[in-house]
C-alpha positions in Angstrom: 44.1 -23.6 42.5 43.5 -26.3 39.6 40.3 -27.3 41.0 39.4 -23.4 41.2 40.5 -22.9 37.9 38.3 -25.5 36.9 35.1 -24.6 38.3 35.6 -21.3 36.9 35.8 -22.6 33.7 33.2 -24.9 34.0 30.5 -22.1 35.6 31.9 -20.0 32.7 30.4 -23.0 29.9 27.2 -23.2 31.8 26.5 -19.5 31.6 27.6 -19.8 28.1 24.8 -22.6 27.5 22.4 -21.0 29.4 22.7 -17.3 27.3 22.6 -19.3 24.0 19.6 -20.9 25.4 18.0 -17.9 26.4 18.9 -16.0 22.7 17.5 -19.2 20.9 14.1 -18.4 22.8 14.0 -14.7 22.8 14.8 -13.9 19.8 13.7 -16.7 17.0 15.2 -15.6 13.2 12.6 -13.4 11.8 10.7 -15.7 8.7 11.3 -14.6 5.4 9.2 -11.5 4.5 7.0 -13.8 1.9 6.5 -16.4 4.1 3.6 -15.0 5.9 2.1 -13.8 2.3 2.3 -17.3 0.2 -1.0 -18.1 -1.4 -2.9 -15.2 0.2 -5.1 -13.0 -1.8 -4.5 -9.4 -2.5 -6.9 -6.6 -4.0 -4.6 -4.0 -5.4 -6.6 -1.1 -6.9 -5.6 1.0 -9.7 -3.1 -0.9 -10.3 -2.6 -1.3 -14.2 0.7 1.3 -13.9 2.5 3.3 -11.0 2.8 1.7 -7.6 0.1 0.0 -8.0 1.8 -2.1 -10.7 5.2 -2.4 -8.8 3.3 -3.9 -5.2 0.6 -6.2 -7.9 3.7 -7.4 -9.7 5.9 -7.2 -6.2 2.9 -9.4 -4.2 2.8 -12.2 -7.6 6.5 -12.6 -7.5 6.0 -14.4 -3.9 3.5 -16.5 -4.4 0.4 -13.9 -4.0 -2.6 -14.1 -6.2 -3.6 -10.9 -7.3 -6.8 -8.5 -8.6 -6.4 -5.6 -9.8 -9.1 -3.2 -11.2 -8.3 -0.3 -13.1 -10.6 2.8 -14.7 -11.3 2.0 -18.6 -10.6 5.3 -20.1 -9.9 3.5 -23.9 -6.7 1.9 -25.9 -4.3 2.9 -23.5 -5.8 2.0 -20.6 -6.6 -1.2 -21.8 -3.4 -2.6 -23.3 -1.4 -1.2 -20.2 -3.9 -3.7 -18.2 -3.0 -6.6 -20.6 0.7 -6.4 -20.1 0.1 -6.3 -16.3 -2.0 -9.7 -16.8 0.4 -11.1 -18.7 3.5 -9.7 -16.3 1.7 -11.3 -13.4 0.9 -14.7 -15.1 4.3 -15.6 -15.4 4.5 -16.1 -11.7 2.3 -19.0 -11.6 -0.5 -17.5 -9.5 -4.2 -16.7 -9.7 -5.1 -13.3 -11.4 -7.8 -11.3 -11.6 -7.9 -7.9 -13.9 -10.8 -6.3 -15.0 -12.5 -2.4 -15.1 -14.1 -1.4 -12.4 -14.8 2.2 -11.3 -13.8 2.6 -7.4 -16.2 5.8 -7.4 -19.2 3.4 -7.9 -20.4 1.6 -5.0 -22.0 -1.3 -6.8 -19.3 -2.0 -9.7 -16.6 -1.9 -6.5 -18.9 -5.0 -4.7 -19.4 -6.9 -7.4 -15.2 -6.6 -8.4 -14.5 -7.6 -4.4 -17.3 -10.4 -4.4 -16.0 -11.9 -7.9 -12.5 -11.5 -6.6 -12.9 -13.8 -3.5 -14.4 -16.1 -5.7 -11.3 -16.3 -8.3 -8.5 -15.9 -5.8 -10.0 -18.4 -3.1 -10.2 -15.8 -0.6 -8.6 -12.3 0.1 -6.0 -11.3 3.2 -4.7 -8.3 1.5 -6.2 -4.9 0.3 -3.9 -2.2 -1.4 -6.1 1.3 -1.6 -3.6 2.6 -4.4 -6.4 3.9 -6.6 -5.6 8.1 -7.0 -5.9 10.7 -9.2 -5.7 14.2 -9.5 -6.7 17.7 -11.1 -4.5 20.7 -9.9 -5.8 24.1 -9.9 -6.1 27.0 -7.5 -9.1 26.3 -5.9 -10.6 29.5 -6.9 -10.4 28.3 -10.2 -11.3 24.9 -9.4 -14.2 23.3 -11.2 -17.2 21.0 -9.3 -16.4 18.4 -11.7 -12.6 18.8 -10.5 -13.0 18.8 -6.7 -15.8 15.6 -6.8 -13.7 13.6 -9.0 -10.5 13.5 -6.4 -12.7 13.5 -3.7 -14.5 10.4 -5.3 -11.8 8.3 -6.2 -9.2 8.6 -3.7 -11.5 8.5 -0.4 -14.9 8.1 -1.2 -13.2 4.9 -3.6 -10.8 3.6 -0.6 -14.3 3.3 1.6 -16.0 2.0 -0.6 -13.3 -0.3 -1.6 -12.5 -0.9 2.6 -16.2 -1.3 3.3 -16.6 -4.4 0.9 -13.7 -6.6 1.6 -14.7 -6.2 5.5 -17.0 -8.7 6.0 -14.1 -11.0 4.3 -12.0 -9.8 7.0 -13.9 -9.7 9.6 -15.1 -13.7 9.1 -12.2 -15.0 8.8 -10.9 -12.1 11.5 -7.6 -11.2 9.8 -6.9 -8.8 7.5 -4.0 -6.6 6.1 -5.2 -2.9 4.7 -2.6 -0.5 3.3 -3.7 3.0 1.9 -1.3 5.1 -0.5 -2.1 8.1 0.8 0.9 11.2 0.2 3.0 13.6 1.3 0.1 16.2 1.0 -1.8 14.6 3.6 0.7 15.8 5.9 1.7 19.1 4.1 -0.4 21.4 1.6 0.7 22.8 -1.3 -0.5 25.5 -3.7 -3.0 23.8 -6.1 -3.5 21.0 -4.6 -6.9 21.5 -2.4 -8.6 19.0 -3.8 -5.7 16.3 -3.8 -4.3 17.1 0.0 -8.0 17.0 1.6 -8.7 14.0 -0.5 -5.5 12.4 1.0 -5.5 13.4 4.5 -8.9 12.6 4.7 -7.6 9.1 3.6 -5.7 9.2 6.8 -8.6 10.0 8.3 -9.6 6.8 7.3 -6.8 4.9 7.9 -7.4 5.3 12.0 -11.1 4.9 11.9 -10.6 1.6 9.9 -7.9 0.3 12.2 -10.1 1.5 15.5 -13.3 -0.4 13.8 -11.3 -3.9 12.2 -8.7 -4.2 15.4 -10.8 -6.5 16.9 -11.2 -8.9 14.1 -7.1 -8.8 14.0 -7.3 -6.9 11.3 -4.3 -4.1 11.0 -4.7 -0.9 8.6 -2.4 1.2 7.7 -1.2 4.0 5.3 2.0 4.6 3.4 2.5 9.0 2.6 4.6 8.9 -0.6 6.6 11.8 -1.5 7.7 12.6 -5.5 7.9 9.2 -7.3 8.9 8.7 -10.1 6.3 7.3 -12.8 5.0 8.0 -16.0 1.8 9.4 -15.0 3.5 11.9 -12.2 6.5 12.4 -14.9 4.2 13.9 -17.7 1.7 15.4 -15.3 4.2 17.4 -13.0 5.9 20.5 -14.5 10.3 19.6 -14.3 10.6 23.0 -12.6 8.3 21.3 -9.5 10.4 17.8 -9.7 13.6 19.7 -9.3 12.2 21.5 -6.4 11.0 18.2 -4.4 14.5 17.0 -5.2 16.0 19.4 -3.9 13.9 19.5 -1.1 14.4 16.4 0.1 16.8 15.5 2.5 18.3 12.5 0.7 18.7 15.0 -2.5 16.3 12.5 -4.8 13.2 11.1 -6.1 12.2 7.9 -4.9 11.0 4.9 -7.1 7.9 2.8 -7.2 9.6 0.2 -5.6 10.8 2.5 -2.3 7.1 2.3 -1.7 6.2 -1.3 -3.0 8.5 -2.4 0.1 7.1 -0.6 2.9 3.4 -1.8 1.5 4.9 -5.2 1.8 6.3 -4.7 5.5 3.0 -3.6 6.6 1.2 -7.0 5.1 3.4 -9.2 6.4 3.2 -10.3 9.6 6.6 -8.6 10.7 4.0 -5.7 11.0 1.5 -7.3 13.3 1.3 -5.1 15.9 1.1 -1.8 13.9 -1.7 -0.6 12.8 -3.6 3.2 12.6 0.2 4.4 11.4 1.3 6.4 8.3 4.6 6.0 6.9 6.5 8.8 4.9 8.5 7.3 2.4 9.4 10.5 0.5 13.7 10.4 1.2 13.1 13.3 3.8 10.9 15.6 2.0 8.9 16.3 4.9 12.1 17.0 7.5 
């Protein structure tokens, strides 16, 4: 019975050893989320305030080096750029941060050419670039419809088609496009904004069809109601208490709910998805 005993036990260590072997191979700890990202280069556009601040400042804080354009509209524009630069250069990383209009073809080039050159390459592109002009479309205005249009798709190819070749070289690639919640749903007043941003989705796939087979993934993130300055003084309270209400986890969300799904998707946790969007808008859409 002792020897029995014995063998039991022993068969029962040697299982033991084998399963511990077996979870040491199958499933290694996942690296930390940075780890992946350290000393890469990232384009984020329009990213001088918003989301596009929180991922520029997000991707500097682990190691990143960083462009960002943004549209010169005067003062404002301006100074919120140089606190950006100066936020970011705290971090000990390369930084790039000039104007350059993502609705003009040859200005967007020449910002991803001189880019590459400053940063010592580019892995990462964050499409974040948006703006918007709300109006029944009845009483919409050429000048209203083109200038959506224009800067949140026509800018994202533009912006896509240049860091390609990049990409396509060096065959890897990480693209994430801030697209929104009205790419998915429609609103009233927004025909300009919701066809400009599901035609980013649009986009998205196409991309991620055409770059898969230099290994590079694209992607898009749908935001719901955030909460920034520009959406704060631009949206009516009576509308933010209505998406609060609406959504199913009875908030707004922050900058930074976004800024961490945009860093899952350029990391290489995410390295088999690609030609995804990704509501983060606290259940808004449920």
């Amino acid at each position: 019975m002792k020897s029995e005993a014995g063998g039991a036990a022993r068969l029962g260590e040697v299982v033991e050893e084998l399963l511990s072997e077996v979870a040491v191979e199958t499933s290694p700890e996942p690296a930390p989320l940075f780890e992946s990202l350290r000393g890469q280069g990232a384009v984020v556009t329009g990213g001088s305030s918003g989301i596009g601040r929180a991922t520029a400042i997000a991707l500097a804080t682990g190691g990143v080096n960083v462009a960002v354009n943004y549209l010169d509209t005067g003062e404002e524009s301006r100074a919120a750029a140089s606190e950006l630069g100066e936020a970011l250069d705290q971090h000990g990383v390369e930084v790039l941060i000039r104007p350059a209009d993502v609705r003009d073809p040859v200005q967007t080039a020449e910002f991803f050419a001189e880019a590459h050159e400053r940063l010592g390459g580019l892995h990462i592109l964050v499409n974040n670039a948006g703006v918007g002009a709300d109006h029944a479309l009845w009483r919409m205005s050429d000048e209203e419809w083109e200038s959506v249009i224009d800067t949140n798709l026509s800018g994202a190819f533009y912006c896509i088609r240049a860091i390609a070749p990049y990409f396509r070289s060096q065959e890897f690639g990480k693209i994430v496009n801030v697209s929104s919640v009205h790419g998915l749903s429609s609103e009233f007043g927004l025909a300009n904004y919701c066809s400009s941003k599901a035609g980013l989705i649009g986009l998205t796939r196409s991309a991620a069809l055409e770059l898969g087979a230099s290994n590079v993934n694209v992607n898009a993130v749908a935001p719901g109601y955030i909460r920034t300055t520009r959406l704060t003084d631009r949206v009516p309270a009576e509308i933010m208490d209505r998406a609060r209400e609406r959504s199913a986890l009875g908030r707004l969300g922050d900058p930074q709910d976004v800024v961490s799904v945009i860093l899952f998707l350029c990391s290489e946790l995410a390295r088999h998805i690609t030609g995804v969007v990704i509501p983060v808008d606290g259940g808004y859409l449920v």
